[in-house]
Coordinates of C-alpha atoms in Angstrom, one line a residue:
Chain A
X1 CA 0.7 -31.9 -0.9
X2 CA 3.5 -29.3 -1.7
X3 CA 2.6 -27.3 -4.8
X4 CA 6.1 -26.7 -6.0
X5 CA 8.8 -29.0 -4.6
X6 CA 12.5 -28.8 -5.0
X7 CA 15.2 -31.2 -4.1
X8 CA 17.6 -31.0 -2.4
X9 CA 16.9 -28.2 0.0
X10 CA 20.6 -27.8 0.8
X11 CA 23.5 -28.7 -1.5
X12 CA 27.2 -28.2 -0.5
X13 CA 29.8 -29.1 -3.2
X14 CA 33.3 -28.4 -4.3
X15 CA 34.3 -26.1 -7.1
X16 CA 34.4 -27.9 -10.4
X17 CA 31.7 -30.4 -9.6
X18 CA 28.5 -31.0 -11.6
X19 CA 25.2 -30.9 -9.7
X20 CA 21.5 -31.0 -10.4
X21 CA 18.5 -29.5 -8.7
X22 CA 15.1 -31.1 -9.3
X23 CA 11.7 -29.3 -9.4
X24 CA 8.2 -30.7 -9.6
X25 CA 4.9 -28.9 -9.5
X26 CA 1.5 -30.5 -9.0
X27 CA -0.6 -27.4 -9.8
X28 CA -1.2 -28.3 -13.5
X29 CA 0.7 -25.1 -14.6
X30 CA 2.2 -25.0 -18.0
X31 CA 5.0 -22.5 -17.2
X32 CA 7.9 -23.1 -15.0
X33 CA 10.9 -20.9 -14.0
X34 CA 14.2 -20.9 -12.3
X35 CA 15.1 -17.8 -10.2
X36 CA 18.4 -17.1 -8.5
X37 CA 18.5 -15.3 -5.1
X38 CA 21.9 -13.9 -4.3
X39 CA 23.4 -13.2 -0.9
X40 CA 21.7 -9.8 -0.8
X41 CA 18.3 -11.5 -1.5
X42 CA 18.0 -10.1 -4.9
X43 CA 15.8 -12.4 -7.0
X44 CA 16.5 -12.7 -10.8
X45 CA 14.9 -14.8 -13.5
X46 CA 17.2 -17.3 -15.0
X47 CA 15.0 -19.5 -17.3
X48 CA 11.4 -19.9 -18.2
X49 CA 9.8 -22.9 -19.8
X50 CA 6.4 -23.2 -21.3
X51 CA 5.1 -26.7 -22.0
X52 CA 8.6 -28.1 -22.0
X53 CA 9.9 -25.4 -24.4
X54 CA 12.5 -22.8 -23.3
X55 CA 11.0 -19.3 -23.7
X56 CA 13.3 -17.2 -21.6
X57 CA 17.1 -17.6 -21.1
X58 CA 18.5 -14.6 -19.3
X59 CA 22.2 -13.9 -19.3
X60 CA 23.2 -17.1 -17.6
X61 CA 26.4 -18.9 -18.2
X62 CA 26.0 -21.9 -20.4
X63 CA 27.2 -24.1 -17.5
X64 CA 23.6 -23.9 -16.4
X65 CA 21.3 -26.1 -18.4
X66 CA 17.6 -26.5 -17.6
X67 CA 15.8 -29.6 -18.7
X68 CA 12.1 -30.2 -18.8
X69 CA 11.1 -33.8 -19.3
X70 CA 7.4 -32.9 -19.0
X71 CA 5.5 -29.8 -18.1
X72 CA 5.3 -30.7 -14.4
X73 CA 9.1 -31.0 -14.0
X74 CA 11.9 -28.5 -14.6
X75 CA 15.4 -29.5 -13.5
X76 CA 18.5 -27.4 -13.4
X77 CA 21.9 -28.9 -14.1
X78 CA 25.0 -26.9 -13.4
X79 CA 28.4 -27.9 -14.7
X80 CA 31.9 -26.9 -13.4
X81 CA 30.5 -25.2 -10.3
X82 CA 32.2 -21.9 -9.3
X83 CA 32.3 -20.1 -6.0
X84 CA 30.0 -17.3 -7.5
X85 CA 27.3 -19.9 -8.1
X86 CA 26.6 -20.0 -4.4
X87 CA 23.0 -18.8 -3.9
X88 CA 19.5 -19.9 -3.3
X89 CA 17.8 -21.2 -6.4
X90 CA 14.0 -21.1 -6.6
X91 CA 11.8 -23.0 -8.9
X92 CA 8.4 -21.5 -9.6
X93 CA 5.3 -22.2 -11.8
X94 CA 2.4 -20.2 -13.1
X95 CA -0.6 -20.4 -15.4
X96 CA -0.4 -19.0 -18.9
X97 CA -0.2 -15.3 -19.5
X98 CA -3.6 -13.7 -19.5
X99 CA -5.0 -15.9 -16.7
X100 CA -4.5 -15.5 -13.0
X101 CA -0.8 -15.6 -13.3
X102 CA 0.3 -15.8 -9.7
X103 CA 3.7 -17.5 -9.6
X104 CA 4.0 -20.2 -7.0
X105 CA 7.5 -20.7 -5.6
X106 CA 9.2 -23.7 -4.2
X107 CA 11.1 -23.7 -0.9
X108 CA 14.4 -23.1 -2.6
X109 CA 17.7 -24.9 -2.8
X110 CA 20.6 -23.3 -1.0
X111 CA 23.7 -24.1 -3.0
X112 CA 27.1 -23.6 -1.4
X113 CA 30.2 -24.1 -3.5
X114 CA 33.4 -24.5 -1.5
Chain B
X1 CA 19.8 -2.0 -15.0
X2 CA 17.3 -2.4 -12.2
X3 CA 13.9 -2.0 -13.7
X4 CA 12.0 -2.0 -10.3
X5 CA 13.5 0.1 -7.6
X6 CA 12.4 -0.7 -4.0
X7 CA 12.9 1.2 -0.8
X8 CA 13.7 1.2 2.0
X9 CA 16.1 -1.7 2.2
X10 CA 15.1 -2.3 5.8
X11 CA 12.3 -1.1 8.0
X12 CA 11.7 -1.4 11.8
X13 CA 8.2 -0.7 13.0
X14 CA 6.5 -1.0 16.4
X15 CA 3.7 -3.4 16.8
X16 CA 0.5 -1.7 15.8
X17 CA 2.2 0.7 13.5
X18 CA 2.0 1.2 9.8
X19 CA 4.7 -0.3 7.5
X20 CA 5.1 1.4 4.1
X21 CA 7.3 0.0 1.4
X22 CA 7.7 1.9 -1.9
X23 CA 8.5 0.8 -5.5
X24 CA 9.1 2.7 -8.7
X25 CA 9.3 1.4 -12.2
X26 CA 10.4 2.7 -15.6
X27 CA 8.9 0.1 -18.1
X28 CA 5.5 1.4 -19.1
X29 CA 4.7 -2.1 -20.5
X30 CA 4.4 -3.4 -17.0
X31 CA 0.8 -4.3 -16.3
X32 CA 0.8 -6.5 -13.3
X33 CA 2.3 -5.5 -9.9
X34 CA 2.4 -8.2 -7.2
X35 CA 3.9 -8.1 -3.7
X36 CA 5.6 -11.1 -2.4
X37 CA 6.3 -12.0 1.2
X38 CA 9.3 -14.2 2.1
X39 CA 10.1 -15.8 5.5
X40 CA 13.6 -17.1 6.2
X41 CA 14.1 -20.5 4.6
X42 CA 11.0 -20.3 2.5
X43 CA 10.1 -19.3 -1.0
X44 CA 8.4 -16.0 -1.8
X45 CA 4.6 -16.2 -1.5
X46 CA 2.1 -13.8 -3.2
X47 CA 0.7 -11.4 -0.7
X48 CA -1.4 -9.0 -2.9
X49 CA -1.4 -7.8 -6.5
X50 CA -2.8 -5.0 -8.5
X51 CA -3.3 -4.1 -12.1
X52 CA -2.9 -0.5 -13.3
X53 CA -6.6 0.1 -14.0
X54 CA -7.2 0.6 -10.2
X55 CA -5.4 3.0 -7.8
X56 CA -5.8 1.0 -4.7
X57 CA -6.4 -2.6 -3.6
X58 CA -7.0 -3.7 -0.1
X59 CA -6.9 -7.2 1.4
X60 CA -7.2 -7.3 5.2
X61 CA -4.4 -5.2 6.7
X62 CA -2.5 -5.0 3.4
X63 CA -3.1 -2.3 0.9
X64 CA -1.5 -1.5 -2.5
X65 CA -1.5 2.1 -3.6
X66 CA -0.8 2.6 -7.3
X67 CA 0.1 5.8 -9.1
X68 CA 0.3 5.2 -12.8
X69 CA 1.4 8.7 -13.8
X70 CA 4.3 8.6 -11.3
X71 CA 5.0 4.9 -12.1
X72 CA 5.1 4.2 -8.4
X73 CA 3.3 1.7 -6.2
X74 CA 3.5 1.0 -2.5
X75 CA 2.5 -1.5 0.1
X76 CA 0.9 -0.4 3.3
X77 CA 0.7 -2.8 6.3
X78 CA -1.7 -1.5 8.8
X79 CA -1.6 -2.6 12.5
X80 CA 1.8 -4.3 11.8
X81 CA 2.3 -7.5 13.9
X82 CA 5.5 -9.3 14.8
X83 CA 4.4 -12.2 12.6
X84 CA 4.6 -9.8 9.6
X85 CA 8.4 -9.7 10.1
X86 CA 9.7 -10.9 6.8
X87 CA 11.3 -9.7 3.5
X88 CA 8.9 -8.1 1.1
X89 CA 9.4 -7.9 -2.6
X90 CA 7.6 -5.8 -5.1
X91 CA 7.5 -7.1 -8.6
X92 CA 6.3 -6.2 -12.1
X93 CA 5.5 -8.0 -15.3
X94 CA 4.7 -6.8 -18.8
X95 CA 1.7 -8.1 -20.5
X96 CA 3.8 -9.8 -23.1
X97 CA 5.8 -11.9 -20.6
X98 CA 5.3 -14.4 -17.9
X99 CA 8.4 -13.8 -15.8
X100 CA 8.5 -11.3 -12.9
X101 CA 11.0 -8.6 -12.4
X102 CA 11.6 -8.1 -8.7
X103 CA 12.6 -5.2 -6.6
X104 CA 15.6 -5.6 -4.3
X105 CA 13.5 -6.5 -1.2
X106 CA 12.7 -4.8 2.2
X107 CA 13.5 -6.5 5.4
X108 CA 10.7 -5.7 7.7
X109 CA 11.0 -6.1 11.5
X110 CA 8.0 -5.5 13.7
X111 CA 9.0 -5.1 17.3
X112 CA 6.6 -6.6 19.9

């Protein structure tokens, strides 16, 4: 009954590969996010989607491409992986602005690029 | 530019003591200030949140103090327990946005 679930939990891959991380939420939220947590645990927003539409795209290399097939899913595809992409990636979801907008986070995907 | 500054980076407290973590912000458009707790290998989870129309909010052993004029807010953990050992993040969000801006985190260790 996990509210926000991400797969895989761990991902080890070589430089130059392409990989995807999947995220699903069963909370009925309409807004989903991807956050990146670096080695110093700093959390930074990458993307935000509302009802399958991209509404936030922070300064993220275009090798990162989010895809939202429906409002319960937000996947992250990363092309040509680089060493600096190693981090923990968190998916999150929330209700629309103006309501109880607590953001619920998934367990994270630890990406290691070697 | 870090919009939410958090201190200290790490904190060690004896069991039963008070843990205090401070945050400061610059953006006056921020109108929602949550604190998140993160255990190793887990995602952040909301602990307590406050809006700027109140100066304090208490939930159990956790209290947020908010000073709008100083643009500062803090988390107080009373009677700290070893199970409180985690990383704590303050965050802020403007009314016009959904995404959170996080502080840099505080690693809290409560000694038994």
